[in-house]
Amino acid sequence: MTRQQLIKQIRDKKTFLCVGLDPDAEKLPKDLLEDEDNPIYEFNKEIIDATADYCVAFKPNTAFYEAYGLNGLNSLDKTIHYIKTNYPDHLVIADAKRGDIGNTSAMYARAFFKRFKADAITVAPYMGRDSIKPFLDFENKWTIVLGLTSNEGASDFQQLLVDGQPLYKHVIKACASWGTPENMMFVVGATKAEQLGEIRQLVPDHFLLVPGVGAQGGDLKAVCEQGLNKDIGLLINSSRAILYASSGADFAQRAGEEAAKVAAEMSIYF
């Protein structure tokens, strides 16, 4: 998916919501677990159908599939295929957080871009340019670099001062010079709204993938005030608040209602 195609979807639908597909078998409705051969896929399928009108992207976190071995990977494969077949205008982000030496990264890129058909992948930049470049070599695919995260341990390294600036700023500036706004995004946690404004100044044209709105406590209004650009430039991810709005038979309906609520809050920015 190209940048212009993504921007068109955002403007046409008046939403920049990304729905995280992080299925935890312990939280799935009991009826699915009892009645379905592939409950994770069936859960995802109903969530996708219920929320597709209110979002422009889906983000399966690969850990929630890898944890279930081959069955889980099969669920991931079927989930992406279902989105591509039924909602081809939606961006599919493989939240895999890969990053390794060049030839290994090339295989990761091939796995997620060619085998699983994802449009984008999250990557960890710690190993530097040669670990990221293989992902950038794929045309019309997106490399989403971890910029500033919201987890408790983020300050262990990301906030360390290097030449008077926090390390995450050096990372973002360096990575931005390797890619372009056409093929690279950055992850910035929603609970880091103040720093998000500074990051927007560093990368005025790049899309920012912002997790943490909803269950993690991120504030949508604050994120938008700090992060919006002329092209919107944000993908706001919500996972648990949408996926687990209900644990009953109405889980898909409630998920759709939660997604619609977030999309309505976003519509004022158009």
PDB file of C-alpha atoms in Angstrom:
ATOM      1  CA  MET A   1       0.000   0.000   0.000  1.00  0.00           C
ATOM      2  CA  THR A   2       1.363   3.393  -0.978  1.00  0.00           C
ATOM      3  CA  ARG A   3       1.342   6.508   1.167  1.00  0.00           C
ATOM      4  CA  GLN A   4      -1.230   8.178  -1.071  1.00  0.00           C
ATOM      5  CA  GLN A   5      -3.517   5.152  -0.893  1.00  0.00           C
ATOM      6  CA  LEU A   6      -3.322   5.210   2.894  1.00  0.00           C
ATOM      7  CA  ILE A   7      -4.020   8.937   3.053  1.00  0.00           C
ATOM      8  CA  LYS A   8      -7.002   8.516   0.728  1.00  0.00           C
ATOM      9  CA  GLN A   9      -8.488   5.815   2.947  1.00  0.00           C
ATOM     10  CA  ILE A  10      -8.057   8.007   6.012  1.00  0.00           C
ATOM     11  CA  ARG A  11      -9.705  11.015   4.378  1.00  0.00           C
ATOM     12  CA  ASP A  12     -12.499   9.023   2.735  1.00  0.00           C
ATOM     13  CA  LYS A  13     -13.454   7.240   5.950  1.00  0.00           C
ATOM     14  CA  LYS A  14     -12.609  10.128   8.313  1.00  0.00           C
ATOM     15  CA  THR A  15     -10.804   7.843  10.702  1.00  0.00           C
ATOM     16  CA  PHE A  16      -7.214   6.921  11.472  1.00  0.00           C
ATOM     17  CA  LEU A  17      -7.974   4.020  13.786  1.00  0.00           C
ATOM     18  CA  CYS A  18      -5.884   0.861  13.716  1.00  0.00           C
ATOM     19  CA  VAL A  19      -7.423  -2.177  15.422  1.00  0.00           C
ATOM     20  CA  GLY A  20      -4.898  -4.412  17.139  1.00  0.00           C
ATOM     21  CA  LEU A  21      -5.629  -8.116  16.696  1.00  0.00           C
ATOM     22  CA  ASP A  22      -4.049  -9.599  19.837  1.00  0.00           C
ATOM     23  CA  PRO A  23      -6.175 -12.657  20.625  1.00  0.00           C
ATOM     24  CA  ASP A  24      -5.578 -14.268  23.999  1.00  0.00           C
ATOM     25  CA  ALA A  25      -7.242 -17.677  24.239  1.00  0.00           C
ATOM     26  CA  GLU A  26      -7.866 -17.144  27.941  1.00  0.00           C
ATOM     27  CA  LYS A  27     -10.017 -14.102  27.136  1.00  0.00           C
ATOM     28  CA  LEU A  28     -11.963 -15.446  24.178  1.00  0.00           C
ATOM     29  CA  PRO A  29     -15.700 -16.082  24.553  1.00  0.00           C
ATOM     30  CA  LYS A  30     -16.329 -19.572  25.863  1.00  0.00           C
ATOM     31  CA  ASP A  31     -18.706 -20.403  23.023  1.00  0.00           C
ATOM     32  CA  LEU A  32     -15.911 -19.941  20.489  1.00  0.00           C
ATOM     33  CA  LEU A  33     -13.506 -22.088  22.464  1.00  0.00           C
ATOM     34  CA  GLU A  34     -16.049 -24.864  22.757  1.00  0.00           C
ATOM     35  CA  ASP A  35     -17.585 -24.791  19.270  1.00  0.00           C
ATOM     36  CA  GLU A  36     -14.836 -23.772  16.835  1.00  0.00           C
ATOM     37  CA  ASP A  37     -11.857 -25.721  15.499  1.00  0.00           C
ATOM     38  CA  ASN A  38      -9.875 -22.500  15.061  1.00  0.00           C
ATOM     39  CA  PRO A  39     -11.281 -20.124  17.709  1.00  0.00           C
ATOM     40  CA  ILE A  40      -8.571 -17.475  17.271  1.00  0.00           C
ATOM     41  CA  TYR A  41      -9.304 -17.116  13.572  1.00  0.00           C
ATOM     42  CA  GLU A  42     -13.064 -17.123  14.113  1.00  0.00           C
ATOM     43  CA  PHE A  43     -12.698 -14.474  16.816  1.00  0.00           C
ATOM     44  CA  ASN A  44     -10.538 -12.319  14.551  1.00  0.00           C
ATOM     45  CA  LYS A  45     -12.911 -12.709  11.625  1.00  0.00           C
ATOM     46  CA  GLU A  46     -15.881 -11.451  13.625  1.00  0.00           C
ATOM     47  CA  ILE A  47     -13.855  -8.571  15.082  1.00  0.00           C
ATOM     48  CA  ILE A  48     -12.651  -7.593  11.604  1.00  0.00           C
ATOM     49  CA  ASP A  49     -16.166  -7.621  10.149  1.00  0.00           C
ATOM     50  CA  ALA A  50     -17.504  -5.569  13.055  1.00  0.00           C
ATOM     51  CA  THR A  51     -14.795  -2.899  13.012  1.00  0.00           C
ATOM     52  CA  ALA A  52     -13.718  -2.584   9.365  1.00  0.00           C
ATOM     53  CA  ASP A  53     -16.015   0.380   8.680  1.00  0.00           C
ATOM     54  CA  TYR A  54     -14.396   2.377  11.481  1.00  0.00           C
ATOM     55  CA  CYS A  55     -10.703   1.725  10.900  1.00  0.00           C
ATOM     56  CA  VAL A  56      -8.101   1.894   8.150  1.00  0.00           C
ATOM     57  CA  ALA A  57      -5.648  -0.681   9.497  1.00  0.00           C
ATOM     58  CA  PHE A  58      -5.410  -3.952  11.393  1.00  0.00           C
ATOM     59  CA  LYS A  59      -2.359  -4.872  13.454  1.00  0.00           C
ATOM     60  CA  PRO A  60      -1.941  -8.510  14.469  1.00  0.00           C
ATOM     61  CA  ASN A  61       0.744  -8.826  17.141  1.00  0.00           C
ATOM     62  CA  THR A  62       2.623 -11.946  16.090  1.00  0.00           C
ATOM     63  CA  ALA A  63       3.450 -13.019  19.656  1.00  0.00           C
ATOM     64  CA  PHE A  64      -0.228 -13.787  20.228  1.00  0.00           C
ATOM     65  CA  TYR A  65      -0.054 -16.297  17.369  1.00  0.00           C
ATOM     66  CA  GLU A  66       3.454 -17.691  17.836  1.00  0.00           C
ATOM     67  CA  ALA A  67       2.497 -18.635  21.406  1.00  0.00           C
ATOM     68  CA  TYR A  68       0.162 -21.297  19.954  1.00  0.00           C
ATOM     69  CA  GLY A  69       2.732 -22.868  17.650  1.00  0.00           C
ATOM     70  CA  LEU A  70       1.776 -24.025  14.170  1.00  0.00           C
ATOM     71  CA  ASN A  71      -1.925 -23.627  14.908  1.00  0.00           C
ATOM     72  CA  GLY A  72      -1.332 -20.027  15.895  1.00  0.00           C
ATOM     73  CA  LEU A  73       0.686 -19.266  12.778  1.00  0.00           C
ATOM     74  CA  ASN A  74      -2.068 -20.824  10.712  1.00  0.00           C
ATOM     75  CA  SER A  75      -4.519 -18.475  12.426  1.00  0.00           C
ATOM     76  CA  LEU A  76      -2.275 -15.519  11.585  1.00  0.00           C
ATOM     77  CA  ASP A  77      -2.027 -16.614   7.958  1.00  0.00           C
ATOM     78  CA  LYS A  78      -5.781 -17.067   7.646  1.00  0.00           C
ATOM     79  CA  THR A  79      -6.466 -13.759   9.391  1.00  0.00           C
ATOM     80  CA  ILE A  80      -4.283 -11.759   7.000  1.00  0.00           C
ATOM     81  CA  HIS A  81      -5.728 -13.632   4.016  1.00  0.00           C
ATOM     82  CA  TYR A  82      -9.245 -12.818   5.223  1.00  0.00           C
ATOM     83  CA  ILE A  83      -8.441  -9.103   5.485  1.00  0.00           C
ATOM     84  CA  LYS A  84      -6.749  -9.037   2.080  1.00  0.00           C
ATOM     85  CA  THR A  85      -9.663 -10.835   0.451  1.00  0.00           C
ATOM     86  CA  ASN A  86     -12.533  -8.949   2.057  1.00  0.00           C
ATOM     87  CA  TYR A  87     -11.026  -5.579   3.002  1.00  0.00           C
ATOM     88  CA  PRO A  88      -8.158  -5.013   0.569  1.00  0.00           C
ATOM     89  CA  ASP A  89      -8.016  -1.271   1.246  1.00  0.00           C
ATOM     90  CA  HIS A  90      -7.009  -1.803   4.869  1.00  0.00           C
ATOM     91  CA  LEU A  91      -3.350  -1.641   5.866  1.00  0.00           C
ATOM     92  CA  VAL A  92      -2.141  -4.859   7.520  1.00  0.00           C
ATOM     93  CA  ILE A  93       0.659  -4.353  10.037  1.00  0.00           C
ATOM     94  CA  ALA A  94       2.594  -7.364  11.297  1.00  0.00           C
ATOM     95  CA  ASP A  95       3.593  -6.267  14.790  1.00  0.00           C
ATOM     96  CA  ALA A  96       6.635  -8.521  14.939  1.00  0.00           C
ATOM     97  CA  LYS A  97       9.337  -6.132  16.248  1.00  0.00           C
ATOM     98  CA  ARG A  98      12.038  -7.907  14.255  1.00  0.00           C
ATOM     99  CA  GLY A  99      15.637  -6.745  13.867  1.00  0.00           C
ATOM    100  CA  ASP A 100      18.835  -8.724  13.303  1.00  0.00           C
ATOM    101  CA  ILE A 101      21.907  -8.840  11.087  1.00  0.00           C
ATOM    102  CA  GLY A 102      21.254  -8.113   7.436  1.00  0.00           C
ATOM    103  CA  ASN A 103      20.750 -11.591   6.000  1.00  0.00           C
ATOM    104  CA  THR A 104      18.442 -12.543   8.881  1.00  0.00           C
ATOM    105  CA  SER A 105      16.432  -9.343   8.501  1.00  0.00           C
ATOM    106  CA  ALA A 106      16.117 -10.138   4.797  1.00  0.00           C
ATOM    107  CA  MET A 107      14.484 -13.435   5.723  1.00  0.00           C
ATOM    108  CA  TYR A 108      12.176 -11.735   8.220  1.00  0.00           C
ATOM    109  CA  ALA A 109      11.172  -9.273   5.494  1.00  0.00           C
ATOM    110  CA  ARG A 110      10.531 -12.095   3.053  1.00  0.00           C
ATOM    111  CA  ALA A 111       8.503 -14.005   5.639  1.00  0.00           C
ATOM    112  CA  PHE A 112       6.131 -11.169   6.473  1.00  0.00           C
ATOM    113  CA  PHE A 113       5.980  -9.309   3.163  1.00  0.00           C
ATOM    114  CA  LYS A 114       6.016 -12.276   0.775  1.00  0.00           C
ATOM    115  CA  ARG A 115       4.747 -15.274   2.748  1.00  0.00           C
ATOM    116  CA  PHE A 116       2.195 -13.625   5.049  1.00  0.00           C
ATOM    117  CA  LYS A 117       1.422 -10.723   2.646  1.00  0.00           C
ATOM    118  CA  ALA A 118       1.557  -8.018   5.327  1.00  0.00           C
ATOM    119  CA  ASP A 119       1.815  -4.403   4.191  1.00  0.00           C
ATOM    120  CA  ALA A 120       4.003  -3.312   7.086  1.00  0.00           C
ATOM    121  CA  ILE A 121       6.153  -4.664   9.875  1.00  0.00           C
ATOM    122  CA  THR A 122       7.398  -3.208  13.147  1.00  0.00           C
ATOM    123  CA  VAL A 123      11.165  -3.391  13.634  1.00  0.00           C
ATOM    124  CA  ALA A 124      13.618  -2.787  16.476  1.00  0.00           C
ATOM    125  CA  PRO A 125      16.423  -0.415  15.405  1.00  0.00           C
ATOM    126  CA  TYR A 126      19.038  -1.300  18.023  1.00  0.00           C
ATOM    127  CA  MET A 127      21.327  -3.147  15.581  1.00  0.00           C
ATOM    128  CA  GLY A 128      21.471  -0.258  13.148  1.00  0.00           C
ATOM    129  CA  ARG A 129      21.217   0.416   9.436  1.00  0.00           C
ATOM    130  CA  ASP A 130      22.032  -3.021   8.015  1.00  0.00           C
ATOM    131  CA  SER A 131      19.306  -4.578  10.184  1.00  0.00           C
ATOM    132  CA  ILE A 132      16.659  -2.220   8.785  1.00  0.00           C
ATOM    133  CA  LYS A 133      17.643  -1.784   5.151  1.00  0.00           C
ATOM    134  CA  PRO A 134      16.380  -5.234   4.000  1.00  0.00           C
ATOM    135  CA  PHE A 135      12.849  -4.252   4.996  1.00  0.00           C
ATOM    136  CA  LEU A 136      13.113  -0.992   3.054  1.00  0.00           C
ATOM    137  CA  ASP A 137      14.034  -2.825  -0.141  1.00  0.00           C
ATOM    138  CA  PHE A 138      10.443  -4.002  -0.655  1.00  0.00           C
ATOM    139  CA  GLU A 139       8.378  -1.698  -2.853  1.00  0.00           C
ATOM    140  CA  ASN A 140       5.083  -0.375  -1.456  1.00  0.00           C
ATOM    141  CA  LYS A 141       5.785  -1.910   1.941  1.00  0.00           C
ATOM    142  CA  TRP A 142       6.230  -0.081   5.230  1.00  0.00           C
ATOM    143  CA  THR A 143       8.937  -0.388   7.858  1.00  0.00           C
ATOM    144  CA  ILE A 144       7.682   0.840  11.226  1.00  0.00           C
ATOM    145  CA  VAL A 145      10.570   1.618  13.571  1.00  0.00           C
ATOM    146  CA  LEU A 146      10.227   1.582  17.347  1.00  0.00           C
ATOM    147  CA  GLY A 147      10.844   5.225  18.222  1.00  0.00           C
ATOM    148  CA  LEU A 148       9.666   5.950  21.758  1.00  0.00           C
ATOM    149  CA  THR A 149       7.696   3.315  23.615  1.00  0.00           C
ATOM    150  CA  SER A 150       5.367   3.544  26.611  1.00  0.00           C
ATOM    151  CA  ASN A 151       6.562   0.575  28.630  1.00  0.00           C
ATOM    152  CA  GLU A 152       8.079   1.009  32.076  1.00  0.00           C
ATOM    153  CA  GLY A 153      11.578   0.056  30.917  1.00  0.00           C
ATOM    154  CA  ALA A 154      11.639   2.573  28.057  1.00  0.00           C
ATOM    155  CA  SER A 155      13.699   4.952  30.174  1.00  0.00           C
ATOM    156  CA  ASP A 156      16.467   2.346  30.626  1.00  0.00           C
ATOM    157  CA  PHE A 157      17.904   3.194  27.195  1.00  0.00           C
ATOM    158  CA  GLN A 158      15.608   5.404  25.139  1.00  0.00           C
ATOM    159  CA  GLN A 159      15.852   8.407  27.447  1.00  0.00           C
ATOM    160  CA  LEU A 160      19.624   8.256  27.991  1.00  0.00           C
ATOM    161  CA  LEU A 161      21.274  11.535  27.046  1.00  0.00           C
ATOM    162  CA  VAL A 162      23.749  11.389  24.167  1.00  0.00           C
ATOM    163  CA  ASP A 163      25.347  14.703  23.188  1.00  0.00           C
ATOM    164  CA  GLY A 164      22.657  16.483  25.152  1.00  0.00           C
ATOM    165  CA  GLN A 165      19.702  14.733  23.523  1.00  0.00           C
ATOM    166  CA  PRO A 166      17.809  11.578  24.502  1.00  0.00           C
ATOM    167  CA  LEU A 167      18.882   8.521  22.571  1.00  0.00           C
ATOM    168  CA  TYR A 168      15.464   8.013  20.960  1.00  0.00           C
ATOM    169  CA  LYS A 169      15.869  11.301  19.065  1.00  0.00           C
ATOM    170  CA  HIS A 170      19.195  10.165  17.619  1.00  0.00           C
ATOM    171  CA  VAL A 171      17.584   6.859  16.606  1.00  0.00           C
ATOM    172  CA  ILE A 172      14.627   8.526  14.907  1.00  0.00           C
ATOM    173  CA  LYS A 173      16.770  11.029  13.016  1.00  0.00           C
ATOM    174  CA  ALA A 174      19.168   8.330  11.819  1.00  0.00           C
ATOM    175  CA  CYS A 175      16.413   5.949  10.732  1.00  0.00           C
ATOM    176  CA  ALA A 176      14.548   8.729   8.949  1.00  0.00           C
ATOM    177  CA  SER A 177      17.651   9.328   6.845  1.00  0.00           C
ATOM    178  CA  TRP A 178      17.656   5.669   5.714  1.00  0.00           C
ATOM    179  CA  GLY A 179      14.031   5.598   4.599  1.00  0.00           C
ATOM    180  CA  THR A 180      11.456   8.130   3.461  1.00  0.00           C
ATOM    181  CA  PRO A 181       7.946   9.195   4.480  1.00  0.00           C
ATOM    182  CA  GLU A 182       6.804   6.856   1.696  1.00  0.00           C
ATOM    183  CA  ASN A 183       8.117   3.677   3.325  1.00  0.00           C
ATOM    184  CA  MET A 184       8.880   4.353   6.983  1.00  0.00           C
ATOM    185  CA  MET A 185       6.798   5.092  10.064  1.00  0.00           C
ATOM    186  CA  PHE A 186       7.695   5.363  13.735  1.00  0.00           C
ATOM    187  CA  VAL A 187       6.081   3.879  16.825  1.00  0.00           C
ATOM    188  CA  VAL A 188       5.446   6.459  19.536  1.00  0.00           C
ATOM    189  CA  GLY A 189       3.530   5.480  22.661  1.00  0.00           C
ATOM    190  CA  ALA A 190       0.313   7.376  23.354  1.00  0.00           C
ATOM    191  CA  THR A 191       1.347   8.017  26.949  1.00  0.00           C
ATOM    192  CA  LYS A 192       4.318  10.037  25.638  1.00  0.00           C
ATOM    193  CA  ALA A 193       2.174  12.857  24.213  1.00  0.00           C
ATOM    194  CA  GLU A 194       4.556  15.632  25.269  1.00  0.00           C
ATOM    195  CA  GLN A 195       7.535  14.012  23.538  1.00  0.00           C
ATOM    196  CA  LEU A 196       5.316  13.177  20.572  1.00  0.00           C
ATOM    197  CA  GLY A 197       5.227  16.859  19.680  1.00  0.00           C
ATOM    198  CA  GLU A 198       9.017  16.976  19.660  1.00  0.00           C
ATOM    199  CA  ILE A 199       9.141  13.855  17.506  1.00  0.00           C
ATOM    200  CA  ARG A 200       6.701  15.415  15.065  1.00  0.00           C
ATOM    201  CA  GLN A 201       9.160  18.277  14.644  1.00  0.00           C
ATOM    202  CA  LEU A 202      11.934  15.777  13.871  1.00  0.00           C
ATOM    203  CA  VAL A 203       9.854  13.892  11.295  1.00  0.00           C
ATOM    204  CA  PRO A 204       7.149  16.301  10.116  1.00  0.00           C
ATOM    205  CA  ASP A 205       5.986  14.157   7.183  1.00  0.00           C
ATOM    206  CA  HIS A 206       6.239  10.602   8.511  1.00  0.00           C
ATOM    207  CA  PHE A 207       3.309   8.587   9.759  1.00  0.00           C
ATOM    208  CA  LEU A 208       3.401   7.742  13.456  1.00  0.00           C
ATOM    209  CA  LEU A 209       1.863   4.526  14.762  1.00  0.00           C
ATOM    210  CA  VAL A 210       0.588   5.320  18.238  1.00  0.00           C
ATOM    211  CA  PRO A 211      -0.379   2.424  20.512  1.00  0.00           C
ATOM    212  CA  GLY A 212      -1.725   2.868  24.003  1.00  0.00           C
ATOM    213  CA  VAL A 213      -5.007   4.722  23.490  1.00  0.00           C
ATOM    214  CA  GLY A 214      -7.728   3.002  25.486  1.00  0.00           C
ATOM    215  CA  ALA A 215      -6.774   0.291  27.960  1.00  0.00           C
ATOM    216  CA  GLN A 216      -3.247   1.681  28.428  1.00  0.00           C
ATOM    217  CA  GLY A 217      -4.518   5.142  29.299  1.00  0.00           C
ATOM    218  CA  GLY A 218      -3.349   7.218  26.347  1.00  0.00           C
ATOM    219  CA  ASP A 219      -5.365  10.355  25.619  1.00  0.00           C
ATOM    220  CA  LEU A 220      -6.588  10.672  22.025  1.00  0.00           C
ATOM    221  CA  LYS A 221      -7.027  14.454  22.143  1.00  0.00           C
ATOM    222  CA  ALA A 222      -3.524  15.025  23.506  1.00  0.00           C
ATOM    223  CA  VAL A 223      -2.024  12.717  20.890  1.00  0.00           C
ATOM    224  CA  CYS A 224      -3.838  14.509  18.085  1.00  0.00           C
ATOM    225  CA  GLU A 225      -2.853  17.958  19.339  1.00  0.00           C
ATOM    226  CA  GLN A 226       0.811  16.953  19.325  1.00  0.00           C
ATOM    227  CA  GLY A 227       0.993  14.559  16.403  1.00  0.00           C
ATOM    228  CA  LEU A 228      -1.308  15.525  13.559  1.00  0.00           C
ATOM    229  CA  ASN A 229       0.181  16.898  10.342  1.00  0.00           C
ATOM    230  CA  LYS A 230      -1.293  18.052   7.021  1.00  0.00           C
ATOM    231  CA  ASP A 231      -1.916  14.438   5.957  1.00  0.00           C
ATOM    232  CA  ILE A 232      -3.227  13.409   9.413  1.00  0.00           C
ATOM    233  CA  GLY A 233       0.000  11.424   9.775  1.00  0.00           C
ATOM    234  CA  LEU A 234      -1.222   9.230  12.626  1.00  0.00           C
ATOM    235  CA  LEU A 235      -2.431   5.679  13.024  1.00  0.00           C
ATOM    236  CA  ILE A 236      -3.911   5.308  16.476  1.00  0.00           C
ATOM    237  CA  ASN A 237      -3.944   1.698  17.636  1.00  0.00           C
ATOM    238  CA  SER A 238      -6.434   0.276  20.081  1.00  0.00           C
ATOM    239  CA  SER A 239      -6.405  -3.403  20.987  1.00  0.00           C
ATOM    240  CA  ARG A 240      -7.807  -4.573  24.315  1.00  0.00           C
ATOM    241  CA  ALA A 241     -10.430  -1.842  24.684  1.00  0.00           C
ATOM    242  CA  ILE A 242     -12.007  -2.992  21.421  1.00  0.00           C
ATOM    243  CA  LEU A 243     -11.270  -6.731  21.407  1.00  0.00           C
ATOM    244  CA  TYR A 244     -12.529  -7.372  24.904  1.00  0.00           C
ATOM    245  CA  ALA A 245     -15.345  -4.840  25.156  1.00  0.00           C
ATOM    246  CA  SER A 246     -17.428  -7.911  25.972  1.00  0.00           C
ATOM    247  CA  SER A 247     -16.582 -11.495  26.830  1.00  0.00           C
ATOM    248  CA  GLY A 248     -20.033 -12.729  25.878  1.00  0.00           C
ATOM    249  CA  ALA A 249     -21.796 -13.710  22.686  1.00  0.00           C
ATOM    250  CA  ASP A 250     -22.118 -10.023  21.780  1.00  0.00           C
ATOM    251  CA  PHE A 251     -18.330  -9.526  21.690  1.00  0.00           C
ATOM    252  CA  ALA A 252     -18.243  -8.544  18.013  1.00  0.00           C
ATOM    253  CA  GLN A 253     -21.140  -6.110  18.307  1.00  0.00           C
ATOM    254  CA  ARG A 254     -19.554  -4.445  21.331  1.00  0.00           C
ATOM    255  CA  ALA A 255     -16.192  -4.291  19.577  1.00  0.00           C
ATOM    256  CA  GLY A 256     -17.851  -2.527  16.658  1.00  0.00           C
ATOM    257  CA  GLU A 257     -19.488  -0.062  19.026  1.00  0.00           C
ATOM    258  CA  GLU A 258     -16.174   0.745  20.691  1.00  0.00           C
ATOM    259  CA  ALA A 259     -14.458   1.196  17.321  1.00  0.00           C
ATOM    260  CA  ALA A 260     -17.300   3.444  16.163  1.00  0.00           C
ATOM    261  CA  LYS A 261     -16.916   5.543  19.298  1.00  0.00           C
ATOM    262  CA  VAL A 262     -13.196   6.099  18.676  1.00  0.00           C
ATOM    263  CA  ALA A 263     -13.803   6.852  14.990  1.00  0.00           C
ATOM    264  CA  ALA A 264     -16.427   9.442  15.945  1.00  0.00           C
ATOM    265  CA  GLU A 265     -13.896  11.166  18.205  1.00  0.00           C
ATOM    266  CA  MET A 266     -11.442  11.199  15.302  1.00  0.00           C
ATOM    267  CA  SER A 267     -13.919  12.611  12.805  1.00  0.00           C
ATOM    268  CA  ILE A 268     -13.660  16.119  14.274  1.00  0.00           C
ATOM    269  CA  TYR A 269     -10.133  16.396  12.876  1.00  0.00           C
ATOM    270  CA  PHE A 270     -11.323  16.352   9.254  1.00  0.00           C
TER     271      PHE A 270
END
